[in-house]
Amino acid sequence: LREGDSEALAKLLDPIHPADIADLLEQVDEDTRIRLVQLYGMEFDGEILSELNEGIRESIIAALHPEVLADAVRDLESDDVVDLIEDLDDPQRDIILDALAATDRAAVEQSLAYPEESAGRLMQRELVAAPEHWDVGHVIDHMRAHDDLPDQFYHVILVDPRMRPTGYVTLGKIMASPRTAKLTEIMEDSFRTIPVHQDEAEVAYAFNQYHLISAPVVDEDDRLVGVITIDDAMIILDEELEEDILRLAGVGETSLTDRVRDTVRARLPWLGVNLVTAIIASLVIAIFEDVIASFVALAVLMPIVASMGGNAGTQSLTVAVRAIATKDLTSSNLWRVIRREAAVGLINGAVFALVMGLVGVVWFGTWMLAGVIAAAMVINLLVAGLSGVLVPVLLERLKVDPALASGTFVTTVTDVVGFFAFLGLAGIVLL
Amino acid sequence: LREGDSEALAKLLDPIHPADIADLLEQVDEDTRIRLVQLYGMEFDGEILSELNEGIRESIIAALHPEVLADAVRDLESDDVVDLIEDLDDPQRDIILDALAATDRAAVEQSLAYPEESAGRLMQRELVAAPEHWDVGHVIDHMRAHDDLPDQFYHVILVDPRMRPTGYVTLGKIMASPRTAKLTEIMEDSFRTIPVHQDEAEVAYAFNQYHLISAPVVDEDDRLVGVITIDDAMIILDEELEEDILRLAGVGETSLTDRVRDTVRARLPWLGVNLVTAIIASLVIAIFEDVIASFVALAVLMPIVASMGGNAGTQSLTVAVRAIATKDLTSSNLWRVIRREAAVGLINGAVFALVMGLVGVVWFGTWMLAGVIAAAMVINLLVAGLSGVLVPVLLERLKVDPALASGTFVTTVTDVVGFFAFLGLAGIVLL
């Protein structure tokens, strides 16, 4: 296959969806990838570019013949072109912009003028709008007369004379109604517009919360400037959740196809922060060096208290971070949630205090040590539950992303409290 | 407001979207919730029920007057009714089923016959299909003649005489084409059907990967039985990702509104598993009790090695778990990913070995101890990177959800290896 037979390759890849070709390109190694792309040549589809990871996309754009590239991007919708070029360096960006027709280029440049991750970047300018006073016949004739309709559209947006959207009609309703029906009669009840500067995460939230299929985007004067469709919102929702998963795990923006250098750069800072918090925990242990010297069993059991606290903290912080993101945790139910976490922490603490107390007695044969670890367990799981809610809420109020920073703070709290409680109690009881 | 004035309440809630009313009901406490619902009375909208969390939904259904309930569910689409009742107990389920018209009830019961979390549960039966040989005029006349069209539909599905879907036409294309155009001429190129028994996670993946808007669902004989739309797929995608986030944090299916008892039940088992692994790590420490007794500084530094290993392991396992879920990590690039994780582990290990070596020298003034912790750091971060990939891949092959179980195994590996490397080396070098 890789003997340079570009016709055979084109025939092979032709029935495959661009998204799958992109996945294929991501999975092979760098050399194969470049050879594949160059062999594929003129058949290369712009949609494949849209589907690729950023790092790989850049290397492929660099490898493509400028003519092939120009041809590939010409068929894309304006929002896809924006998505494609917003992360590119200037020279690559210019090659693509030059390939576009003048009107398309203007649309893309206008979108790029909006802030990153805003509704303005996400929307497409291709849309179908109609004056409020039209009837069904009008719309159908209008559409038949225009051959530059968007590839995908589901609604006709009604606008007043100043281009402010006032409602929308689904295509299904239009088709099911007689030609004489007024658009305002078959308009949908609920209707939401999206401000062009709104953050894309908020846009995805609105689509998910209100089950929108498409929504008109308006500028500061409430005038219609574009439309966002659910497929774009779904991509953003997916990205936001992926980002939260990675942030909760202490990994920056990253993907499997990154080079070693990029991966190190994404992970090293978090490990560095973790090292600082681990050293803080160690300093707590250092205070009790004498106690440990007298009872080495403490060193053996110490990590159990810390580990249980860390895990319980991670559980409650994850639930809290997600509840903040989905707007389920607000000031009106915060106290109820805190009381509940305290109760859960106490119950779990009591259960594992009992278990570890028994383990302590059997293992080391002393009731004192067992009592100490049991008490430390209750204290640490209670603190874990409380800090798991309070830390993310506090970070949110300070405008810091709770997904990003909560883990470190909560673990520090549980480590410090856990070691203090366990070793401190041991010092009092056993010495 | 809560003086029993149900008219004022209805007026207040009327302009609010059902999803927001549901959120409101979730945020107030139990008593207020029941009083609100009973006051709201006949105005209660079935869609509010669809938007509620399971636990709260049950208590509200129990509080609603059967007539109000029957009225509320009658307007829902069949897929929403299925979603509503699949988690209910039999008596509540029967009340709702009895409220439905006979044909609707048959549709709902048929959907319930499909396995949970399958495409059959997700699909709606309301759809618009047309024979392949029809032209645009045919379809429009057909739609005008039928007043039971689905609330939302975006495509007309083409079927052969045996009801097997062969393609689809977007409503936009139909409206833009002359009445005489054949449907087969304006049919979309790409077309995917979904088997009725497919897992809903796979359905969401297909929508996300191929940017589908709606897709026909077929039975074993390839006959059309329903349609799934992107808004349902988006809900599933959201649920699947939320579930993965919670599972990675060791929390079972749970939500902020659960009672204390349910929350304890969701978190206790994971803490129990963690306790077992923590005890295993303690057993490793116990082997080296003599070494620690001679050098208490080891007990102070021990948690640092474990914590760094645990964090690095979590980073790489999270990336690997997501890559498996999005099908980006396959057998064809596994070796490349493993080599990359090994490289990243070695580099991060070397960096923190240097840092901790210096900290060790400054803090405890011995080069030996510094050397031991530096070596243990490299070993543990390397092992963390490797086990972070290998454990999820292995679990996936054993058909265990990697999101669910990877964390425990990886932490056990890094704890055991970390303590062994650190204390073992210390024993050799320092004694």
XYZ file of C-alpha atoms in Angstrom, chain B residues 8-414:
407
model
C -49.672 33.982 41.934
C -47.246 31.055 41.880
C -48.441 29.886 38.479
C -48.092 33.412 37.111
C -44.578 33.629 38.524
C -43.404 30.272 37.201
C -45.132 30.474 33.839
C -42.403 32.332 31.914
C -39.664 30.122 33.390
C -38.287 27.232 31.362
C -39.177 23.761 32.762
C -35.461 22.974 33.139
C -35.033 25.992 35.393
C -38.131 25.132 37.435
C -36.647 21.660 37.922
C -33.365 23.205 39.111
C -35.315 25.408 41.496
C -37.152 22.395 42.920
C -33.825 20.598 43.380
C -32.350 23.479 45.351
C -35.059 24.020 47.948
C -35.494 21.643 50.873
C -37.874 18.705 50.848
C -40.857 20.340 52.609
C -40.813 23.477 50.496
C -40.501 21.315 47.395
C -43.622 19.267 48.122
C -45.639 22.371 49.064
C -44.515 24.144 45.900
C -45.499 21.229 43.702
C -48.891 20.810 45.329
C -49.594 24.532 45.070
C -48.546 24.555 41.423
C -51.238 21.950 40.808
C -52.817 21.600 37.389
C -50.260 23.874 35.769
C -47.510 21.321 36.457
C -45.663 20.592 33.213
C -44.511 17.072 32.314
C -41.226 18.445 31.057
C -40.323 19.517 34.593
C -40.430 15.844 35.583
C -38.065 14.954 32.743
C -35.532 17.489 33.975
C -35.460 16.368 37.622
C -32.873 14.153 39.321
C -34.087 10.622 39.948
C -34.457 10.767 43.729
C -36.398 14.006 43.700
C -38.458 12.917 40.739
C -39.802 9.948 42.679
C -40.807 12.024 45.681
C -42.553 14.571 43.456
C -44.433 11.917 41.503
C -45.584 10.495 44.824
C -46.736 13.966 45.924
C -48.610 14.809 42.724
C -52.318 14.161 42.436
C -52.730 11.223 39.986
C -54.865 13.394 37.698
C -52.243 16.136 37.578
C -49.617 13.513 36.871
C -51.636 11.922 34.089
C -52.184 15.330 32.544
C -48.506 16.185 32.824
C -47.182 13.097 31.039
C -49.752 13.033 28.249
C -47.980 15.744 26.250
C -44.517 14.194 26.359
C -42.864 12.439 23.408
C -42.546 8.673 23.763
C -38.782 8.763 24.411
C -39.278 11.244 27.257
C -41.938 9.064 28.866
C -39.587 6.065 28.645
C -36.805 8.072 30.234
C -39.217 9.174 32.935
C -40.578 5.825 33.978
C -37.683 3.419 33.447
C -36.319 4.088 36.930
C -39.675 4.183 38.719
C -41.156 1.459 40.902
C -44.037 -0.555 39.510
C -46.985 1.242 41.166
C -45.773 4.681 40.013
C -44.946 3.293 36.593
C -48.463 1.903 36.219
C -50.088 5.221 37.141
C -48.203 6.904 34.334
C -48.769 4.135 31.796
C -52.497 4.174 32.553
C -52.583 7.896 31.887
C -51.332 7.475 28.324
C -53.459 6.892 25.240
C -53.432 3.251 24.124
C -51.128 3.784 21.128
C -48.666 5.841 23.155
C -48.676 3.238 25.893
C -47.935 0.476 23.388
C -45.003 2.501 22.018
C -43.619 3.114 25.505
C -43.995 -0.526 26.520
C -42.243 -1.639 23.360
C -39.322 0.694 24.081
C -39.111 -0.624 27.637
C -38.689 -4.099 26.168
C -35.252 -3.060 24.842
C -32.330 -3.387 27.251
C -31.507 -0.445 29.527
C -29.034 2.075 28.109
C -29.592 0.807 24.565
C -30.489 2.786 21.449
C -33.997 1.289 21.701
C -34.607 3.122 24.977
C -33.225 6.352 23.584
C -35.053 6.551 20.284
C -38.371 8.186 19.600
C -40.933 6.425 17.501
C -42.335 9.619 16.025
C -40.532 10.065 12.704
C -41.113 11.046 9.109
C -40.211 8.503 6.433
C -40.914 8.495 2.702
C -40.596 5.903 -0.071
C -37.429 6.302 -2.153
C -39.259 7.037 -5.379
C -41.161 10.094 -4.091
C -40.407 13.608 -5.243
C -40.371 16.825 -3.224
C -44.018 17.660 -4.027
C -45.155 14.265 -2.704
C -43.423 14.813 0.613
C -44.761 18.332 1.118
C -48.327 17.258 0.322
C -47.966 14.271 2.636
C -46.796 16.463 5.478
C -49.532 19.046 4.997
C -52.091 16.241 5.132
C -50.820 14.844 8.444
C -51.260 16.797 11.626
C -49.518 14.293 13.906
C -45.980 15.139 12.823
C -43.305 14.996 15.546
C -42.598 18.230 17.429
C -39.030 18.315 16.237
C -37.692 16.673 13.111
C -34.931 17.656 10.759
C -34.726 14.933 8.155
C -37.016 12.810 6.077
C -35.763 9.228 6.042
C -35.974 7.377 2.727
C -37.063 3.755 2.999
C -37.314 0.889 0.535
C -40.534 -1.128 0.206
C -39.448 -3.365 3.110
C -39.043 -0.337 5.411
C -35.261 -0.471 5.375
C -33.755 3.043 5.484
C -31.602 3.838 2.457
C -30.740 7.487 3.008
C -32.069 10.783 4.257
C -32.939 14.220 2.987
C -32.623 17.362 5.098
C -35.694 19.569 5.376
C -33.576 22.476 4.161
C -32.825 20.684 0.885
C -36.487 19.774 0.430
C -37.557 23.376 0.853
C -34.880 24.689 -1.465
C -35.758 22.258 -4.274
C -38.545 22.426 -6.867
C -41.594 20.170 -6.322
C -40.535 17.903 -9.176
C -37.083 17.068 -7.764
C -36.625 13.385 -6.875
C -35.767 12.743 -3.223
C -32.909 10.456 -4.297
C -31.325 13.385 -6.144
C -31.135 15.629 -3.088
C -30.243 12.852 -0.647
C -27.201 13.423 1.623
C -23.977 11.551 0.797
C -23.169 10.176 4.187
C -25.689 8.081 6.006
C -25.464 5.951 9.115
C -28.007 3.731 10.815
C -27.885 2.690 14.465
C -28.701 -0.871 15.556
C -31.511 -0.856 18.126
C -29.440 -2.870 20.626
C -26.376 -0.608 20.446
C -25.147 0.761 23.774
C -26.110 4.397 24.306
C -22.472 5.375 24.912
C -21.647 4.111 21.418
C -24.585 6.107 20.044
C -23.264 9.296 21.655
C -19.800 8.529 20.297
C -21.175 8.148 16.752
C -23.057 11.464 16.938
C -19.984 13.236 18.250
C -17.559 11.625 15.827
C -19.634 12.011 12.654
C -21.510 15.194 13.579
C -24.870 13.534 13.081
C -28.049 15.538 13.665
C -30.400 12.597 13.708
C -29.990 8.963 12.816
C -32.473 6.206 11.998
C -32.554 3.204 14.324
C -32.965 -0.240 12.751
C -33.842 -3.678 14.101
C -32.043 -6.973 13.392
C -33.618 -7.117 9.909
C -32.413 -3.572 9.115
C -35.962 -2.255 9.276
C -36.626 1.274 10.503
C -37.997 1.294 14.068
C -37.249 4.799 15.331
C -34.987 7.796 15.217
C -32.466 9.277 17.647
C -31.851 13.018 17.527
C -28.730 14.939 18.486
C -30.338 16.530 21.558
C -30.778 13.076 23.108
C -27.246 12.118 22.106
C -25.934 15.304 23.732
C -27.637 14.386 27.022
C -26.047 10.931 26.911
C -22.616 12.352 26.078
C -22.969 14.691 29.051
C -24.063 11.840 31.344
C -21.272 9.522 30.195
C -18.590 12.135 30.785
C -20.037 13.081 34.197
C -20.079 9.405 35.089
C -16.427 9.032 34.082
C -15.445 12.075 36.153
C -17.162 10.623 39.218
C -15.772 7.146 38.642
C -12.239 8.464 38.279
C -12.741 10.124 41.680
C -14.040 6.900 43.221
C -17.628 8.029 43.563
C -20.472 5.872 42.309
C -23.549 7.218 40.565
C -24.514 10.093 42.780
C -25.779 13.642 42.837
C -25.833 16.586 45.126
C -29.465 16.020 46.024
C -29.038 12.468 47.281
C -29.813 11.766 50.912
C -26.986 11.148 53.357
C -27.712 7.421 53.293
C -27.388 7.194 49.498
C -24.218 9.265 49.517
C -22.597 7.080 52.145
C -23.589 4.029 50.142
C -22.013 5.515 46.989
C -18.717 6.425 48.637
C -18.101 3.829 51.343
C -17.183 0.909 49.057
C -14.465 2.961 47.342
C -12.985 4.055 50.618
C -13.047 0.414 51.675
C -11.079 -0.626 48.592
C -8.679 2.219 49.256
C -8.218 1.053 52.838
C -7.163 -2.369 51.617
C -4.594 -0.897 49.243
C -3.364 1.487 51.939
C -2.854 -1.458 54.280
C -0.881 -3.252 51.565
C 1.378 -0.197 51.334
C 1.703 -0.214 55.134
C 2.804 -3.832 55.055
C 5.650 -2.791 52.777
C 6.661 -0.116 55.273
C 6.437 -2.640 58.096
C 9.139 -4.728 56.379
C 11.530 -1.831 56.869
C 10.599 -0.937 60.462
C 14.226 -1.435 61.588
C 15.565 0.918 58.954
C 13.038 3.591 59.938
C 13.833 3.100 63.629
C 17.483 3.933 62.864
C 16.704 6.858 60.577
C 13.466 8.642 61.506
C 14.141 11.104 58.677
C 12.959 8.317 56.374
C 9.492 8.465 57.934
C 9.456 12.192 57.306
C 10.367 11.918 53.616
C 8.484 8.709 52.852
C 5.126 10.375 52.075
C 6.772 12.680 49.518
C 7.879 9.795 47.322
C 4.450 8.151 47.601
C 2.572 11.370 46.919
C 4.612 12.258 43.831
C 4.193 8.751 42.453
C 0.460 8.805 43.107
C 0.046 12.144 41.367
C 2.134 11.254 38.344
C 0.222 7.967 38.083
C -3.117 9.791 38.210
C -1.981 12.144 35.460
C -1.019 9.429 33.030
C -3.933 7.131 33.880
C -6.437 9.924 33.339
C -5.029 10.712 29.910
C -5.017 6.997 29.081
C -8.580 6.392 30.330
C -9.898 9.284 28.231
C -7.917 8.147 25.201
C -9.455 4.677 25.513
C -12.941 6.166 25.838
C -12.484 8.310 22.732
C -10.869 5.415 20.869
C -7.613 7.322 20.435
C -5.568 4.671 22.240
C -5.587 1.409 20.320
C -3.264 -1.523 19.881
C -1.683 0.188 16.867
C -0.269 3.106 18.850
C 0.012 1.481 22.292
C 3.759 0.946 22.086
C 4.369 4.511 20.992
C 2.285 5.769 23.933
C 4.118 3.512 26.404
C 7.515 4.686 25.137
C 6.333 8.262 25.474
C 5.067 7.777 29.048
C 8.383 6.137 29.964
C 10.274 9.122 28.555
C 8.018 11.613 30.344
C 8.347 9.643 33.605
C 12.137 9.592 33.344
C 12.371 13.316 32.586
C 9.954 14.350 35.363
C 11.662 11.850 37.666
C 15.079 13.334 36.913
C 13.845 16.892 37.508
C 12.283 16.074 40.876
C 15.168 13.798 41.837
C 17.423 16.839 41.470
C 15.031 19.072 43.444
C 14.432 16.550 46.223
C 18.125 15.655 46.327
C 18.949 19.296 47.024
C 16.109 19.571 49.571
C 17.412 16.419 51.239
C 20.958 17.750 51.504
C 19.858 21.118 52.875
C 17.278 19.675 55.272
C 19.109 16.662 56.662
C 22.681 17.431 55.645
C 23.483 13.966 54.290
C 24.349 13.166 50.705
C 23.436 9.546 51.198
C 19.835 10.280 52.097
C 19.597 12.782 49.241
C 20.864 10.173 46.804
C 18.367 7.607 48.044
C 15.345 9.885 47.685
C 16.534 11.046 44.241
C 16.853 7.468 42.997
C 13.490 6.500 44.497
C 11.881 9.489 42.764
C 13.142 8.460 39.308
C 12.071 4.847 39.824
C 8.634 5.798 41.140
C 7.789 8.363 38.442
C 8.874 5.936 35.731
C 6.700 3.202 37.210
C 3.831 5.697 37.658
C 3.942 6.637 33.961
C 4.050 3.026 32.806
C 1.368 1.683 35.156
C -0.787 4.719 34.295
C -1.037 3.387 30.733
C -0.766 -0.355 31.252
C -3.367 -0.700 34.026
C -6.245 0.970 32.107
C -5.350 -0.877 28.898
C -5.292 -4.186 30.755
C -8.604 -3.470 32.515
C -10.173 -2.558 29.178
C -9.051 -5.924 27.718
C -10.558 -7.673 30.758
C -13.840 -5.810 30.065
C -13.617 -3.845 33.330
C -14.391 -0.114 33.065
C -10.939 1.530 33.249
C -12.429 4.741 34.680
C -13.791 2.769 37.602
C -10.851 0.685 38.741
C -7.617 2.152 37.340
C -7.057 4.667 40.142
C -6.938 2.056 42.897
C -4.559 -0.241 41.069
C -2.209 2.497 39.916
C -2.016 4.046 43.391
C -1.308 0.648 44.910
C 1.490 0.079 42.410
C 3.058 3.515 42.984
